[in-house]
Amino acid sequence: MVKLSDSEIYIMHVIWTNGEATSFDILDKVKEDKKLSENTVRTLLARMVKKKAIYISSKTGKTYTYKPLIDKNEFLRIEGRNFLENIYEGAIKCMLLNFVKDKKLSRDDVNALLDEINKED
C-alpha cells in the first residue's frame, strides 16, 4: 500500500468525495479550510501522481483532473490496522475503551459495532 502523509490524505479525501477533482476543486477546498498553500498543493499532487496514489484523467488548458488509484475503503482498513498495531500494539479493546472514555464513541456507534459483531456469528 502507498504511504501517504497527513496532507496527502487530506487531498485524497477531497478526491474520494467526488470520485475525481480538478486542481482548482482541490485548491478551493484547501482555501476554504485554510490548510495548505497553493504551491504546496501543487507539489503534493505531483508527488501523489508519482507515488501512484492518483492519476491525471484529463487536462483542459492548465486544468488537470485527478482520479484516485487507491480504493478509499481498502486504504482506511489498512491504515486503521497499522494504527492499531503501531499505537495500541494490536489491543483493539484498549483502543475502543479509550474512545469510550473520551466520549468519541456514542451509544449509536457502540450499537453499530455490536450489530456488526453479531453479523459475524
Tab-separated table of N, CA, C and O in Angstrom:
chain	number	residue	atom	x	y	z
A	1	MET	N	0.852	-1.186	0.000
A	1	MET	CA	0.000	0.000	0.000
A	1	MET	C	0.891	1.240	0.000
A	1	MET	O	1.913	1.276	0.668
A	2	VAL	N	0.464	2.239	-0.700
A	2	VAL	CA	1.174	3.509	-0.806
A	2	VAL	C	1.142	4.227	0.547
A	2	VAL	O	0.107	4.285	1.200
A	3	LYS	N	2.278	4.763	0.959
A	3	LYS	CA	2.341	5.559	2.193
A	3	LYS	C	2.049	7.018	1.839
A	3	LYS	O	2.667	7.575	0.925
A	4	LEU	N	1.130	7.610	2.560
A	4	LEU	CA	0.755	8.997	2.327
A	4	LEU	C	0.928	9.816	3.598
A	4	LEU	O	0.653	9.338	4.699
A	5	SER	N	1.355	11.058	3.423
A	5	SER	CA	1.453	11.986	4.547
A	5	SER	C	0.048	12.450	4.928
A	5	SER	O	-0.919	12.235	4.190
A	6	ASP	N	-0.071	13.108	6.065
A	6	ASP	CA	-1.368	13.638	6.501
A	6	ASP	C	-1.940	14.607	5.467
A	6	ASP	O	-3.139	14.592	5.186
A	7	SER	N	-1.095	15.443	4.893
A	7	SER	CA	-1.553	16.404	3.879
A	7	SER	C	-2.025	15.693	2.618
A	7	SER	O	-3.013	16.094	1.998
A	8	GLU	N	-1.323	14.639	2.243
A	8	GLU	CA	-1.740	13.866	1.064
A	8	GLU	C	-3.065	13.153	1.327
A	8	GLU	O	-3.929	13.090	0.443
A	9	ILE	N	-3.256	12.651	2.546
A	9	ILE	CA	-4.525	12.010	2.899
A	9	ILE	C	-5.653	13.036	2.842
A	9	ILE	O	-6.751	12.741	2.352
A	10	TYR	N	-5.392	14.240	3.298
A	10	TYR	CA	-6.385	15.321	3.226
A	10	TYR	C	-6.823	15.536	1.770
A	10	TYR	O	-8.018	15.612	1.470
A	11	ILE	N	-5.862	15.593	0.860
A	11	ILE	CA	-6.168	15.768	-0.565
A	11	ILE	C	-6.909	14.550	-1.113
A	11	ILE	O	-7.850	14.689	-1.900
A	12	MET	N	-6.509	13.356	-0.681
A	12	MET	CA	-7.204	12.141	-1.135
A	12	MET	C	-8.680	12.200	-0.752
A	12	MET	O	-9.542	11.825	-1.545
A	13	HIS	N	-8.983	12.693	0.450
A	13	HIS	CA	-10.382	12.793	0.871
A	13	HIS	C	-11.166	13.732	-0.048
A	13	HIS	O	-12.323	13.459	-0.353
A	14	VAL	N	-10.546	14.798	-0.486
A	14	VAL	CA	-11.215	15.711	-1.428
A	14	VAL	C	-11.515	14.971	-2.732
A	14	VAL	O	-12.620	15.062	-3.272
A	15	ILE	N	-10.558	14.217	-3.223
A	15	ILE	CA	-10.744	13.474	-4.475
A	15	ILE	C	-11.751	12.346	-4.280
A	15	ILE	O	-12.644	12.155	-5.120
A	16	TRP	N	-11.638	11.589	-3.192
A	16	TRP	CA	-12.579	10.492	-2.931
A	16	TRP	C	-14.011	10.995	-2.816
A	16	TRP	O	-14.942	10.326	-3.253
A	17	THR	N	-14.198	12.164	-2.224
A	17	THR	CA	-15.550	12.690	-2.006
A	17	THR	C	-16.314	12.819	-3.317
A	17	THR	O	-17.505	12.516	-3.376
A	18	ASN	N	-15.634	13.248	-4.366
A	18	ASN	CA	-16.301	13.469	-5.648
A	18	ASN	C	-15.992	12.397	-6.690
A	18	ASN	O	-16.536	12.446	-7.788
A	19	GLY	N	-15.107	11.475	-6.367
A	19	GLY	CA	-14.707	10.464	-7.344
A	19	GLY	C	-13.611	10.963	-8.266
A	19	GLY	O	-12.875	10.178	-8.856
A	20	GLU	N	-13.515	12.279	-8.370
A	20	GLU	CA	-12.459	12.951	-9.115
A	20	GLU	C	-12.471	14.411	-8.693
A	20	GLU	O	-13.443	14.878	-8.103
A	21	ALA	N	-11.385	15.112	-8.982
A	21	ALA	CA	-11.332	16.536	-8.630
A	21	ALA	C	-10.311	17.224	-9.517
A	21	ALA	O	-9.256	16.668	-9.818
A	22	THR	N	-10.649	18.432	-9.932
A	22	THR	CA	-9.679	19.233	-10.673
A	22	THR	C	-8.727	19.876	-9.662
A	22	THR	O	-9.018	19.944	-8.465
A	23	SER	N	-7.617	20.348	-10.174
A	23	SER	CA	-6.676	21.040	-9.298
A	23	SER	C	-7.356	22.249	-8.653
A	23	SER	O	-7.103	22.565	-7.481
A	24	PHE	N	-8.274	22.887	-9.381
A	24	PHE	CA	-8.978	24.054	-8.832
A	24	PHE	C	-9.988	23.655	-7.762
A	24	PHE	O	-10.182	24.380	-6.787
A	25	ASP	N	-10.644	22.483	-7.922
A	25	ASP	CA	-11.541	21.974	-6.869
A	25	ASP	C	-10.762	21.788	-5.569
A	25	ASP	O	-11.217	22.165	-4.496
A	26	ILE	N	-9.597	21.189	-5.708
A	26	ILE	CA	-8.761	20.916	-4.534
A	26	ILE	C	-8.288	22.219	-3.904
A	26	ILE	O	-8.356	22.398	-2.689
A	27	LEU	N	-7.838	23.154	-4.743
A	27	LEU	CA	-7.367	24.445	-4.224
A	27	LEU	C	-8.490	25.211	-3.535
A	27	LEU	O	-8.276	25.840	-2.498
A	28	ASP	N	-9.706	25.150	-4.091
A	28	ASP	CA	-10.851	25.823	-3.463
A	28	ASP	C	-11.136	25.239	-2.082
A	28	ASP	O	-11.383	25.980	-1.125
A	29	LYS	N	-11.102	23.918	-1.965
A	29	LYS	CA	-11.354	23.265	-0.682
A	29	LYS	C	-10.259	23.620	0.330
A	29	LYS	O	-10.540	23.899	1.494
A	30	VAL	N	-9.023	23.633	-0.140
A	30	VAL	CA	-7.894	23.964	0.729
A	30	VAL	C	-8.006	25.404	1.230
A	30	VAL	O	-7.784	25.684	2.403
A	31	LYS	N	-8.366	26.322	0.330
A	31	LYS	CA	-8.541	27.723	0.732
A	31	LYS	C	-9.663	27.857	1.754
A	31	LYS	O	-9.556	28.608	2.717
A	32	GLU	N	-10.744	27.089	1.545
A	32	GLU	CA	-11.888	27.110	2.459
A	32	GLU	C	-11.464	26.642	3.854
A	32	GLU	O	-11.864	27.217	4.862
A	33	ASP	N	-10.650	25.602	3.917
A	33	ASP	CA	-10.193	25.051	5.196
A	33	ASP	C	-8.906	25.707	5.704
A	33	ASP	O	-8.470	25.441	6.819
A	34	LYS	N	-8.292	26.532	4.864
A	34	LYS	CA	-7.044	27.225	5.216
A	34	LYS	C	-5.970	26.259	5.721
A	34	LYS	O	-5.329	26.481	6.727
A	35	LYS	N	-5.802	25.168	4.975
A	35	LYS	CA	-4.870	24.123	5.395
A	35	LYS	C	-3.484	24.258	4.763
A	35	LYS	O	-2.493	24.152	5.451
A	36	LEU	N	-3.424	24.436	3.433
A	36	LEU	CA	-2.160	24.374	2.707
A	36	LEU	C	-2.075	25.514	1.696
A	36	LEU	O	-3.092	25.973	1.192
A	37	SER	N	-0.852	25.885	1.342
A	37	SER	CA	-0.673	26.915	0.320
A	37	SER	C	-0.885	26.305	-1.061
A	37	SER	O	-0.816	25.086	-1.250
A	38	GLU	N	-1.119	27.160	-2.036
A	38	GLU	CA	-1.323	26.713	-3.416
A	38	GLU	C	-0.108	25.945	-3.933
A	38	GLU	O	-0.249	24.890	-4.556
A	39	ASN	N	1.080	26.463	-3.682
A	39	ASN	CA	2.293	25.783	-4.145
A	39	ASN	C	2.458	24.420	-3.487
A	39	ASN	O	2.880	23.457	-4.132
A	40	THR	N	2.125	24.336	-2.218
A	40	THR	CA	2.212	23.058	-1.508
A	40	THR	C	1.255	22.042	-2.119
A	40	THR	O	1.616	20.884	-2.331
A	41	VAL	N	0.037	22.477	-2.426
A	41	VAL	CA	-0.951	21.578	-3.037
A	41	VAL	C	-0.432	21.059	-4.376
A	41	VAL	O	-0.492	19.861	-4.656
A	42	ARG	N	0.104	21.938	-5.188
A	42	ARG	CA	0.616	21.509	-6.499
A	42	ARG	C	1.777	20.519	-6.339
A	42	ARG	O	1.870	19.536	-7.064
A	43	THR	N	2.637	20.767	-5.370
A	43	THR	CA	3.747	19.852	-5.093
A	43	THR	C	3.223	18.497	-4.630
A	43	THR	O	3.682	17.443	-5.086
A	44	LEU	N	2.246	18.525	-3.717
A	44	LEU	CA	1.673	17.281	-3.212
A	44	LEU	C	0.988	16.488	-4.318
A	44	LEU	O	1.113	15.262	-4.385
A	45	LEU	N	0.262	17.175	-5.202
A	45	LEU	CA	-0.406	16.480	-6.303
A	45	LEU	C	0.612	15.785	-7.209
A	45	LEU	O	0.420	14.627	-7.588
A	46	ALA	N	1.689	16.480	-7.524
A	46	ALA	CA	2.741	15.881	-8.354
A	46	ALA	C	3.350	14.665	-7.653
A	46	ALA	O	3.581	13.621	-8.277
A	47	ARG	N	3.591	14.798	-6.370
A	47	ARG	CA	4.164	13.694	-5.586
A	47	ARG	C	3.199	12.505	-5.548
A	47	ARG	O	3.608	11.346	-5.652
A	48	MET	N	1.900	12.788	-5.401
A	48	MET	CA	0.898	11.724	-5.331
A	48	MET	C	0.745	10.999	-6.662
A	48	MET	O	0.500	9.786	-6.683
A	49	VAL	N	0.909	11.726	-7.759
A	49	VAL	CA	0.896	11.084	-9.081
A	49	VAL	C	2.102	10.157	-9.189
A	49	VAL	O	1.985	9.005	-9.634
A	50	LYS	N	3.252	10.634	-8.762
A	50	LYS	CA	4.483	9.834	-8.811
A	50	LYS	C	4.367	8.584	-7.944
A	50	LYS	O	4.846	7.513	-8.319
A	51	LYS	N	3.708	8.693	-6.791
A	51	LYS	CA	3.505	7.559	-5.888
A	51	LYS	C	2.433	6.589	-6.397
A	51	LYS	O	2.227	5.536	-5.810
A	52	LYS	N	1.712	7.007	-7.440
A	52	LYS	CA	0.608	6.233	-7.996
A	52	LYS	C	-0.582	6.135	-7.024
A	52	LYS	O	-1.281	5.124	-6.973
A	53	ALA	N	-0.801	7.197	-6.275
A	53	ALA	CA	-1.984	7.293	-5.428
A	53	ALA	C	-3.152	7.870	-6.232
A	53	ALA	O	-4.308	7.546	-5.983
A	54	ILE	N	-2.813	8.738	-7.189
A	54	ILE	CA	-3.797	9.367	-8.079
A	54	ILE	C	-3.219	9.383	-9.488
A	54	ILE	O	-2.029	9.137	-9.674
A	55	TYR	N	-4.081	9.667	-10.451
A	55	TYR	CA	-3.600	9.862	-11.813
A	55	TYR	C	-4.354	11.018	-12.457
A	55	TYR	O	-5.434	11.392	-12.004
A	56	ILE	N	-3.748	11.569	-13.484
A	56	ILE	CA	-4.385	12.661	-14.222
A	56	ILE	C	-5.269	12.022	-15.282
A	56	ILE	O	-4.790	11.369	-16.207
A	57	SER	N	-6.579	12.191	-15.122
A	57	SER	CA	-7.517	11.569	-16.059
A	57	SER	C	-7.771	12.447	-17.277
A	57	SER	O	-8.134	11.948	-18.333
A	58	SER	N	-7.587	13.753	-17.105
A	58	SER	CA	-7.729	14.654	-18.251
A	58	SER	C	-7.050	15.985	-17.962
A	58	SER	O	-6.788	16.328	-16.811
A	59	LYS	N	-6.788	16.702	-19.053
A	59	LYS	CA	-6.175	18.028	-18.937
A	59	LYS	C	-6.869	18.934	-19.941
A	59	LYS	O	-6.952	18.624	-21.129
A	60	THR	N	-7.396	20.037	-19.449
A	60	THR	CA	-8.026	21.036	-20.295
A	60	THR	C	-7.336	22.358	-20.012
A	60	THR	O	-7.497	22.922	-18.936
A	61	GLY	N	-6.541	22.832	-20.956
A	61	GLY	CA	-5.746	24.032	-20.722
A	61	GLY	C	-4.769	23.766	-19.598
A	61	GLY	O	-3.973	22.839	-19.662
A	62	LYS	N	-4.856	24.577	-18.546
A	62	LYS	CA	-3.983	24.392	-17.379
A	62	LYS	C	-4.678	23.634	-16.248
A	62	LYS	O	-4.145	23.541	-15.148
A	63	THR	N	-5.860	23.126	-16.525
A	63	THR	CA	-6.641	22.439	-15.504
A	63	THR	C	-6.500	20.930	-15.637
A	63	THR	O	-6.847	20.358	-16.667
A	64	TYR	N	-5.982	20.313	-14.589
A	64	TYR	CA	-5.850	18.861	-14.533
A	64	TYR	C	-7.004	18.287	-13.715
A	64	TYR	O	-7.430	18.888	-12.733
A	65	THR	N	-7.480	17.128	-14.132
A	65	THR	CA	-8.473	16.395	-13.352
A	65	THR	C	-7.801	15.142	-12.826
A	65	THR	O	-7.176	14.398	-13.576
A	66	TYR	N	-7.934	14.936	-11.508
A	66	TYR	CA	-7.288	13.816	-10.835
A	66	TYR	C	-8.325	12.792	-10.393
A	66	TYR	O	-9.414	13.156	-9.942
A	67	LYS	N	-7.966	11.525	-10.525
A	67	LYS	CA	-8.792	10.425	-10.031
A	67	LYS	C	-7.929	9.549	-9.122
A	67	LYS	O	-6.722	9.441	-9.325
A	68	PRO	N	-8.575	8.901	-8.157
A	68	PRO	CA	-7.809	8.054	-7.235
A	68	PRO	C	-7.422	6.718	-7.856
A	68	PRO	O	-8.168	6.155	-8.653
A	69	LEU	N	-6.268	6.244	-7.495
A	69	LEU	CA	-5.839	4.891	-7.839
A	69	LEU	C	-5.935	3.984	-6.609
A	69	LEU	O	-5.746	2.778	-6.709
A	70	ILE	N	-6.220	4.592	-5.465
A	70	ILE	CA	-6.336	3.870	-4.204
A	70	ILE	C	-7.810	3.829	-3.818
A	70	ILE	O	-8.482	4.861	-3.807
A	71	ASP	N	-8.298	2.635	-3.496
A	71	ASP	CA	-9.661	2.483	-3.013
A	71	ASP	C	-9.745	3.012	-1.578
A	71	ASP	O	-8.940	2.628	-0.715
A	72	LYS	N	-10.703	3.871	-1.324
A	72	LYS	CA	-10.825	4.508	-0.010
A	72	LYS	C	-11.024	3.488	1.106
A	72	LYS	O	-10.333	3.540	2.133
A	73	ASN	N	-11.961	2.551	0.932
A	73	ASN	CA	-12.247	1.591	1.997
A	73	ASN	C	-11.048	0.690	2.294
A	73	ASN	O	-10.758	0.408	3.459
A	74	GLU	N	-10.348	0.262	1.260
A	74	GLU	CA	-9.161	-0.563	1.467
A	74	GLU	C	-8.075	0.235	2.195
A	74	GLU	O	-7.440	-0.260	3.123
A	75	PHE	N	-7.878	1.478	1.773
A	75	PHE	CA	-6.887	2.334	2.409
A	75	PHE	C	-7.199	2.527	3.896
A	75	PHE	O	-6.331	2.386	4.754
A	76	LEU	N	-8.464	2.850	4.199
A	76	LEU	CA	-8.861	3.082	5.583
A	76	LEU	C	-8.701	1.815	6.426
A	76	LEU	O	-8.279	1.881	7.586
A	77	ARG	N	-9.041	0.667	5.849
A	77	ARG	CA	-8.896	-0.597	6.575
A	77	ARG	C	-7.429	-0.865	6.911
A	77	ARG	O	-7.080	-1.180	8.042
A	78	ILE	N	-6.548	-0.717	5.930
A	78	ILE	CA	-5.125	-0.972	6.140
A	78	ILE	C	-4.515	0.043	7.101
A	78	ILE	O	-3.774	-0.310	8.017
A	79	GLU	N	-4.834	1.331	6.914
A	79	GLU	CA	-4.300	2.358	7.805
A	79	GLU	C	-4.828	2.189	9.227
A	79	GLU	O	-4.106	2.420	10.200
A	80	GLY	N	-6.094	1.783	9.348
A	80	GLY	CA	-6.656	1.520	10.674
A	80	GLY	C	-5.933	0.380	11.362
A	80	GLY	O	-5.624	0.449	12.560
A	81	ARG	N	-5.642	-0.673	10.607
A	81	ARG	CA	-4.900	-1.810	11.158
A	81	ARG	C	-3.494	-1.381	11.571
A	81	ARG	O	-3.016	-1.741	12.652
A	82	ASN	N	-2.835	-0.572	10.722
A	82	ASN	CA	-1.491	-0.079	11.058
A	82	ASN	C	-1.516	0.785	12.312
A	82	ASN	O	-0.638	0.676	13.172
A	83	PHE	N	-2.519	1.650	12.415
A	83	PHE	CA	-2.677	2.499	13.603
A	83	PHE	C	-2.832	1.632	14.847
A	83	PHE	O	-2.178	1.843	15.868
A	84	LEU	N	-3.702	0.636	14.762
A	84	LEU	CA	-3.948	-0.252	15.895
A	84	LEU	C	-2.662	-0.961	16.309
A	84	LEU	O	-2.339	-1.016	17.503
A	85	GLU	N	-1.910	-1.467	15.341
A	85	GLU	CA	-0.668	-2.181	15.646
A	85	GLU	C	0.402	-1.245	16.217
A	85	GLU	O	1.058	-1.574	17.196
A	86	ASN	N	0.568	-0.088	15.592
A	86	ASN	CA	1.641	0.827	15.988
A	86	ASN	C	1.371	1.553	17.298
A	86	ASN	O	2.284	1.757	18.100
A	87	ILE	N	0.155	1.944	17.534
A	87	ILE	CA	-0.166	2.747	18.714
A	87	ILE	C	-0.621	1.881	19.889
A	87	ILE	O	-0.206	2.088	21.025
A	88	TYR	N	-1.462	0.904	19.610
A	88	TYR	CA	-2.049	0.095	20.680
A	88	TYR	C	-1.500	-1.331	20.735
A	88	TYR	O	-2.034	-2.168	21.453
A	89	GLU	N	-0.444	-1.592	19.983
A	89	GLU	CA	0.172	-2.921	19.931
A	89	GLU	C	-0.867	-4.007	19.673
A	89	GLU	O	-0.811	-5.105	20.232
A	90	GLY	N	-1.832	-3.687	18.820
A	90	GLY	CA	-2.843	-4.660	18.422
A	90	GLY	C	-3.988	-4.837	19.398
A	90	GLY	O	-4.885	-5.642	19.158
A	91	ALA	N	-3.998	-4.106	20.488
A	91	ALA	CA	-5.024	-4.271	21.526
A	91	ALA	C	-6.249	-3.423	21.195
A	91	ALA	O	-6.384	-2.286	21.655
A	92	ILE	N	-7.151	-3.977	20.397
A	92	ILE	CA	-8.333	-3.229	19.972
A	92	ILE	C	-9.220	-2.875	21.162
A	92	ILE	O	-9.827	-1.807	21.202
A	93	LYS	N	-9.283	-3.765	22.157
A	93	LYS	CA	-10.092	-3.492	23.349
A	93	LYS	C	-9.616	-2.208	24.033
A	93	LYS	O	-10.425	-1.355	24.393
A	94	CYS	N	-8.325	-2.067	24.173
A	94	CYS	CA	-7.743	-0.880	24.811
A	94	CYS	C	-8.087	0.381	23.999
A	94	CYS	O	-8.468	1.403	24.564
A	95	MET	N	-7.973	0.277	22.684
A	95	MET	CA	-8.278	1.416	21.827
A	95	MET	C	-9.746	1.823	21.977
A	95	MET	O	-10.067	2.996	22.176
A	96	LEU	N	-10.650	0.847	21.891
A	96	LEU	CA	-12.073	1.151	21.986
A	96	LEU	C	-12.438	1.701	23.361
A	96	LEU	O	-13.245	2.633	23.463
A	97	LEU	N	-11.834	1.156	24.410
A	97	LEU	CA	-12.104	1.681	25.759
A	97	LEU	C	-11.655	3.135	25.877
A	97	LEU	O	-12.345	3.943	26.516
A	98	ASN	N	-10.528	3.482	25.265
A	98	ASN	CA	-10.086	4.881	25.283
A	98	ASN	C	-11.067	5.777	24.539
A	98	ASN	O	-11.356	6.891	24.976
A	99	PHE	N	-11.590	5.295	23.416
A	99	PHE	CA	-12.574	6.076	22.674
A	99	PHE	C	-13.849	6.267	23.490
A	99	PHE	O	-14.448	7.342	23.492
A	100	VAL	N	-14.267	5.223	24.194
A	100	VAL	CA	-15.465	5.325	25.026
A	100	VAL	C	-15.222	6.308	26.174
A	100	VAL	O	-16.046	7.179	26.448
A	101	LYS	N	-14.076	6.189	26.842
A	101	LYS	CA	-13.749	7.079	27.959
A	101	LYS	C	-13.678	8.545	27.516
A	101	LYS	O	-14.068	9.441	28.256
A	102	ASP	N	-13.171	8.774	26.316
A	102	ASP	CA	-13.061	10.140	25.796
A	102	ASP	C	-14.336	10.605	25.099
A	102	ASP	O	-14.367	11.670	24.495
A	103	LYS	N	-15.360	9.771	25.174
A	103	LYS	CA	-16.662	10.073	24.575
A	103	LYS	C	-16.571	10.274	23.054
A	103	LYS	O	-17.286	11.077	22.471
A	104	LYS	N	-15.659	9.524	22.429
A	104	LYS	CA	-15.523	9.559	20.968
A	104	LYS	C	-16.458	8.544	20.318
A	104	LYS	O	-16.664	8.566	19.120
A	105	LEU	N	-16.999	7.620	21.130
A	105	LEU	CA	-17.966	6.643	20.643
A	105	LEU	C	-19.295	6.908	21.326
A	105	LEU	O	-19.391	6.880	22.553
A	106	SER	N	-20.308	7.139	20.532
A	106	SER	CA	-21.646	7.353	21.087
A	106	SER	C	-22.321	5.997	21.298
A	106	SER	O	-21.821	4.959	20.859
A	107	ARG	N	-23.462	6.005	21.934
A	107	ARG	CA	-24.237	4.764	22.098
A	107	ARG	C	-24.592	4.191	20.726
A	107	ARG	O	-24.578	2.976	20.542
A	108	ASP	N	-24.927	5.066	19.777
A	108	ASP	CA	-25.238	4.598	18.423
A	108	ASP	C	-24.025	3.918	17.793
A	108	ASP	O	-24.167	2.907	17.104
A	109	ASP	N	-22.837	4.483	18.018
A	109	ASP	CA	-21.607	3.868	17.500
A	109	ASP	C	-21.410	2.483	18.100
A	109	ASP	O	-21.092	1.523	17.393
A	110	VAL	N	-21.604	2.378	19.415
A	110	VAL	CA	-21.429	1.099	20.106
A	110	VAL	C	-22.443	0.089	19.586
A	110	VAL	O	-22.100	-1.069	19.309
A	111	ASN	N	-23.692	0.518	19.418
A	111	ASN	CA	-24.724	-0.385	18.897
A	111	ASN	C	-24.404	-0.843	17.477
A	111	ASN	O	-24.613	-2.012	17.138
A	112	ALA	N	-23.875	0.059	16.662
A	112	ALA	CA	-23.484	-0.314	15.299
A	112	ALA	C	-22.351	-1.340	15.320
A	112	ALA	O	-22.345	-2.300	14.532
A	113	LEU	N	-21.397	-1.151	16.239
A	113	LEU	CA	-20.309	-2.121	16.387
A	113	LEU	C	-20.852	-3.478	16.832
A	113	LEU	O	-20.453	-4.521	16.298
A	114	LEU	N	-21.757	-3.464	17.797
A	114	LEU	CA	-22.345	-4.718	18.266
A	114	LEU	C	-23.127	-5.419	17.159
A	114	LEU	O	-23.041	-6.646	17.011
A	115	ASP	N	-23.862	-4.643	16.369
A	115	ASP	CA	-24.593	-5.223	15.242
A	115	ASP	C	-23.625	-5.884	14.257
A	115	ASP	O	-23.879	-6.986	13.770
A	116	GLU	N	-22.523	-5.226	13.998
A	116	GLU	CA	-21.529	-5.770	13.064
A	116	GLU	C	-20.888	-7.030	13.631
A	116	GLU	O	-20.682	-8.016	12.913
A	117	ILE	N	-20.582	-7.023	14.924
A	117	ILE	CA	-20.015	-8.209	15.579
A	117	ILE	C	-20.999	-9.373	15.520
A	117	ILE	O	-20.625	-10.512	15.213
A	118	ASN	N	-22.276	-9.085	15.782
A	118	ASN	CA	-23.285	-10.134	15.764
A	118	ASN	C	-23.498	-10.726	14.382
A	118	ASN	O	-23.885	-11.883	14.256
A	119	LYS	N	-23.239	-9.955	13.336
A	119	LYS	CA	-23.352	-10.462	11.962
A	119	LYS	C	-22.301	-11.543	11.700
A	119	LYS	O	-22.505	-12.423	10.898
A	120	GLU	N	-21.157	-11.427	12.364
A	120	GLU	CA	-20.047	-12.362	12.187
A	120	GLU	C	-20.338	-13.731	12.779
A	120	GLU	O	-19.709	-14.710	12.430
A	121	ASP	N	-21.258	-13.801	13.747
A	121	ASP	CA	-21.550	-15.090	14.416
A	121	ASP	C	-22.341	-16.012	13.530
A	121	ASP	O	-22.986	-15.767	12.627
